[in-house]
Short mmCIF file of C-alpha atoms in Angstrom, two decimals:
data_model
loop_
_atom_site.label_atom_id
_atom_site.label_comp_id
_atom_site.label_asym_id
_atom_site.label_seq_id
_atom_site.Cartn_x
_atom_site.Cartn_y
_atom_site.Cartn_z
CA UNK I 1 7.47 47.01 53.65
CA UNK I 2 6.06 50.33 53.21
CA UNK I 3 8.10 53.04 52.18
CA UNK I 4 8.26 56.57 54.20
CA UNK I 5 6.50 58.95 53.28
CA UNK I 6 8.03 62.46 52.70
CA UNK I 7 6.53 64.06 55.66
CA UNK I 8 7.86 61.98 58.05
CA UNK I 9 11.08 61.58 56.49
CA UNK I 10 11.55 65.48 56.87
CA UNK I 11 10.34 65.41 60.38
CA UNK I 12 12.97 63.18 61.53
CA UNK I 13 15.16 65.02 59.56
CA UNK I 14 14.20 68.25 61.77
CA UNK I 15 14.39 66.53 64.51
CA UNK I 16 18.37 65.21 63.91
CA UNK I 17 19.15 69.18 63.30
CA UNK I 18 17.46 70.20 66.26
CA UNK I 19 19.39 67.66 68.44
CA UNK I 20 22.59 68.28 66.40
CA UNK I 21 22.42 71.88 67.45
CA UNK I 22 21.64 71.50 71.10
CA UNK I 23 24.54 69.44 71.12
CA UNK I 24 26.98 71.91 69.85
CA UNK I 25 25.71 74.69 71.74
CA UNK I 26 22.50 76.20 69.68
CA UNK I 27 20.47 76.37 72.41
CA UNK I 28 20.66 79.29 75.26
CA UNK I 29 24.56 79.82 74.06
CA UNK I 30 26.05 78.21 76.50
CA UNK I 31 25.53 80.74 78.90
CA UNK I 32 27.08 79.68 82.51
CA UNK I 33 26.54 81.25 86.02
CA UNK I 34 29.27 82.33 88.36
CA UNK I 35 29.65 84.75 91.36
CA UNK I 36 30.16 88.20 92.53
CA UNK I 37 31.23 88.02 95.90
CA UNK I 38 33.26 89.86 98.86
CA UNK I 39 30.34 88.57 100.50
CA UNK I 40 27.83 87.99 97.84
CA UNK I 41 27.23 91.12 96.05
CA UNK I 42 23.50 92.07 94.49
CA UNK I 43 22.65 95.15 92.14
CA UNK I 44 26.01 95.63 90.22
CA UNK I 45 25.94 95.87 86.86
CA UNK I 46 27.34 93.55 84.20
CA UNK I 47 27.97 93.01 80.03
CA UNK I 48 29.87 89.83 79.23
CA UNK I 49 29.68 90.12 75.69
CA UNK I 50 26.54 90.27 74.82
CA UNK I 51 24.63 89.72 77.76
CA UNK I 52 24.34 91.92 79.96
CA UNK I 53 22.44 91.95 83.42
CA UNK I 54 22.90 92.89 87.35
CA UNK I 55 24.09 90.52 89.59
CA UNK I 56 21.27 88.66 91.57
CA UNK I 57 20.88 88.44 95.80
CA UNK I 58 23.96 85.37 95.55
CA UNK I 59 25.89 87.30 93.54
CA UNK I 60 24.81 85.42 90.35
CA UNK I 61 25.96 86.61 86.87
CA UNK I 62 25.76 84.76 83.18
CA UNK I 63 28.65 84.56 80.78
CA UNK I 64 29.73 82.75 77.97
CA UNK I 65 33.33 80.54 78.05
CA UNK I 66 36.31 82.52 77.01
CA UNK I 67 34.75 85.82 77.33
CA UNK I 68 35.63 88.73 80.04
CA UNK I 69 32.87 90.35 82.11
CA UNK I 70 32.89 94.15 82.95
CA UNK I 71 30.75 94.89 85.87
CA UNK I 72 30.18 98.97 86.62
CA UNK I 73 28.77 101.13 89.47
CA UNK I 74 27.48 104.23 88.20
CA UNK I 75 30.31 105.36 86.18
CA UNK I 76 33.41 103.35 87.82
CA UNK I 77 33.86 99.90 86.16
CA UNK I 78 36.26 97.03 86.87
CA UNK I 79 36.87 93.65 84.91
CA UNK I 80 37.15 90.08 85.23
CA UNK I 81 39.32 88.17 82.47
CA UNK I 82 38.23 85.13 80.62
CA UNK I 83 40.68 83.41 82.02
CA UNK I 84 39.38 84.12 85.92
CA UNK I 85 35.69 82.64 84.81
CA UNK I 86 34.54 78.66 85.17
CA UNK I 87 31.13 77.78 86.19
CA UNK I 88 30.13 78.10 89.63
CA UNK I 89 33.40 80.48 89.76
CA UNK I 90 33.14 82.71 93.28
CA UNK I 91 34.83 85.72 91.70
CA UNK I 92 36.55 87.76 94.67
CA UNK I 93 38.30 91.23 93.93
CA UNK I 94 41.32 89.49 94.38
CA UNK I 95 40.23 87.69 90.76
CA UNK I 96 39.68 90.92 89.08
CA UNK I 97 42.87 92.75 90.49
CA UNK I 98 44.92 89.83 90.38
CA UNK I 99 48.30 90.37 91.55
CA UNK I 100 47.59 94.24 92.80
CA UNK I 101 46.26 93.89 96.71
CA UNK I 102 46.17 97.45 96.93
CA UNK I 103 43.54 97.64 93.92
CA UNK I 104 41.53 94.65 94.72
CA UNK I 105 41.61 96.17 99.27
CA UNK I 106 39.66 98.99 97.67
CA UNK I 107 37.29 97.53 95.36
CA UNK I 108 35.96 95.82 99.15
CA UNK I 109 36.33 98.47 100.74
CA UNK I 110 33.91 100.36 97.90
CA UNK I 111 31.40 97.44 98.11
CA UNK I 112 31.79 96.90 101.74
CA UNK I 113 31.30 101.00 102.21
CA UNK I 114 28.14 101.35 99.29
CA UNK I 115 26.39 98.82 101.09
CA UNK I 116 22.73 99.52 101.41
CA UNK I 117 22.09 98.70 104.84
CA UNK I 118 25.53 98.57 105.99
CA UNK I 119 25.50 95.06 107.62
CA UNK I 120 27.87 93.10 105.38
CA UNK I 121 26.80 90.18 107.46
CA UNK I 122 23.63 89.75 105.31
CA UNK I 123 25.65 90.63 101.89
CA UNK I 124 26.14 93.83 100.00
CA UNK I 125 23.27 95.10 98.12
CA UNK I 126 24.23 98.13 95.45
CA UNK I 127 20.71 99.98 94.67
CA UNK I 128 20.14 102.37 91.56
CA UNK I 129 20.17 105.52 94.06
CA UNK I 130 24.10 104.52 94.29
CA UNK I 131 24.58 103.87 91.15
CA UNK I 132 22.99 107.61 90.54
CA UNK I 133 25.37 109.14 92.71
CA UNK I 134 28.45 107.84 90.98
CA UNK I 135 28.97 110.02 88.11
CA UNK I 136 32.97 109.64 87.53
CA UNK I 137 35.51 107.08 87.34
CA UNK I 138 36.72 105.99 91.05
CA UNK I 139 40.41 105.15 90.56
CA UNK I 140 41.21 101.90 92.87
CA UNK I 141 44.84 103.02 93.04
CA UNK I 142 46.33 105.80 95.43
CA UNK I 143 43.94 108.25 94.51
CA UNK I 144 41.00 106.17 95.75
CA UNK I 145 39.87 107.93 99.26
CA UNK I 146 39.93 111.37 97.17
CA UNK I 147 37.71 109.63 94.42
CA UNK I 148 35.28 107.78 96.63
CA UNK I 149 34.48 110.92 98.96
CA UNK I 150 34.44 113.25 96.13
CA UNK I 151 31.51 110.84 94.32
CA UNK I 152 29.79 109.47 97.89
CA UNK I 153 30.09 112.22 99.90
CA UNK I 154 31.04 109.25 102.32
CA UNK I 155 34.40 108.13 103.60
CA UNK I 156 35.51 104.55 103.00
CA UNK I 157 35.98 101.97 105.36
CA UNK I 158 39.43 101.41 106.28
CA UNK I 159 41.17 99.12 104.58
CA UNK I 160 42.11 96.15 107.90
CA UNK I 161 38.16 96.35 108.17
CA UNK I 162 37.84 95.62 104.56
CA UNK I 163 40.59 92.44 104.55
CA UNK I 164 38.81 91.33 108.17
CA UNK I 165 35.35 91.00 105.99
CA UNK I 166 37.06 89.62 103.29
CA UNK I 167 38.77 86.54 105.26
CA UNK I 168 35.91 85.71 106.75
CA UNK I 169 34.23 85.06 103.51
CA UNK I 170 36.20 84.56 100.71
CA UNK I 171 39.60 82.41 100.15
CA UNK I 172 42.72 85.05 100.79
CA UNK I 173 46.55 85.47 99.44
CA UNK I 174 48.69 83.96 101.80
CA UNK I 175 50.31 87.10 103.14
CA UNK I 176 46.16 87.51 104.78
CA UNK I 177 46.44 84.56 106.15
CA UNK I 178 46.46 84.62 110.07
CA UNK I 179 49.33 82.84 110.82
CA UNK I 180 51.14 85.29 108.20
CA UNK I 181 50.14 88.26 109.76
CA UNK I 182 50.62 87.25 112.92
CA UNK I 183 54.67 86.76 111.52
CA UNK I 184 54.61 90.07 110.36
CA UNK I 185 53.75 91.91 113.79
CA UNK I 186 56.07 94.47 115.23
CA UNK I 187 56.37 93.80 119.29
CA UNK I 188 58.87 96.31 119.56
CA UNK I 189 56.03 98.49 121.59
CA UNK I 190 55.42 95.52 123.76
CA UNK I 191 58.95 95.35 124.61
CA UNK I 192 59.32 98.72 125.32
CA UNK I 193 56.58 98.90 127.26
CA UNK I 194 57.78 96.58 129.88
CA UNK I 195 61.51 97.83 129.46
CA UNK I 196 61.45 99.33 133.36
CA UNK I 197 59.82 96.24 134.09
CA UNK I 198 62.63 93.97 132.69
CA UNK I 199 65.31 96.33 133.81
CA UNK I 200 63.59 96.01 137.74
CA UNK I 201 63.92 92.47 137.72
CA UNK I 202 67.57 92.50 136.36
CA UNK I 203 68.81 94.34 139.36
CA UNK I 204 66.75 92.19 141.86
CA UNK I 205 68.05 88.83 140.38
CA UNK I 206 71.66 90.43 139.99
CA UNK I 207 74.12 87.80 141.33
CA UNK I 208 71.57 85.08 141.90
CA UNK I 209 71.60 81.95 140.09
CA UNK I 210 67.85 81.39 138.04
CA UNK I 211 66.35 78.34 136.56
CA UNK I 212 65.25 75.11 138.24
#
């Protein structure tokens, strides 16, 4: 039996560390994909630690496990935490204001409103004109109309538009849910509406005996 020669013994050799690394994550850094979306959202800007990028027509963004992602228009930024990322992830503003509806209402209604075309249908497209025009922080809290017109020059869709775009597209907190809402309605106008109504038929079925 011949022995191995020292060439070939150092190719294999190469060839163990090469798979050896691909197998514990040496090869594109086990970058994964996930989703910007109110519906899906194209031309925002994004760093998840290193990488960096804007978000494709789907919505599409790259990140590596166990890091956060900060995505920015123009000057206003707002982040997603590690622990809100998986692959394939649909990340709603619900995700990145978790657990503050008024925050995460106006981050949609700011996508929904910068819209280039403004037909959400189709998704929201953010061009570099927009992100030109942004040149301060918009706060997402109670001083968000003020912000938004004072940067746009626009006013922002209202915010049951915003939740109406949003349930159509992306899952929702309970409390949006339709059967929710329709729990929380006031019919106090109805009632009064048809008070004189009510009050008319009282009087006419005064001493008669109803039912079947």
């Amino acid at each position: 039996m011949k022995k191995m020669g020292i060439p070939i013994v150092g190719a294999l050799l190469g060839a163990g560390m090469v798979a050896l690394l691909t197998g514990c994550g040496g090869g594109e850094d086990n970058l994964e994909t996930a989703y910007l979306v109110d519906s899906a959202v194209k031309g925002v800007n994004y760093r998840c630690g290193d990488e960096s990028g804007v978000t494709g027509a789907d919505g599409s963004f790259e990140f590596k496990p166990g890091q956060s992602c900060t995505f920015s228009i123009g000057a206003t930024q707002f982040v997603v935490d590690a622990d809100k990322l998986s692959i394939g992830k649909k990340v709603t503003p619900f995700d990145i204001f978790s657990g503050d509806d008024e925050k995460a209402i106006n981050l949609a209604r700011m996508l929904q409103s910068l819209d280039s075309d403004g037909n959400t249908s189709n998704g929201i497209e953010i061009t570099a004109a927009t992100h030109a025009m942004i040149k301060n922080t918009i706060d997402f809290g109670s001083d968000f109309d003020t912000d938004f017109t004072a940067e746009t020059n626009m006013t922002a869709i209202s915010a049951s538009t915003a939740i109406e775009h949003l349930a159509a597209n992306v899952p929702m907190p309970t409390k949006y849910t339709p059967f929710e809402r329709i729990a929380e309605m006031d019919a106090s106008a109805i009632l009064e509406y048809f008070a004189p109504l009510r009050g008319w038929l009282k009087e006419q079925n005064k001493g008669q005996q109803c039912g079947w």
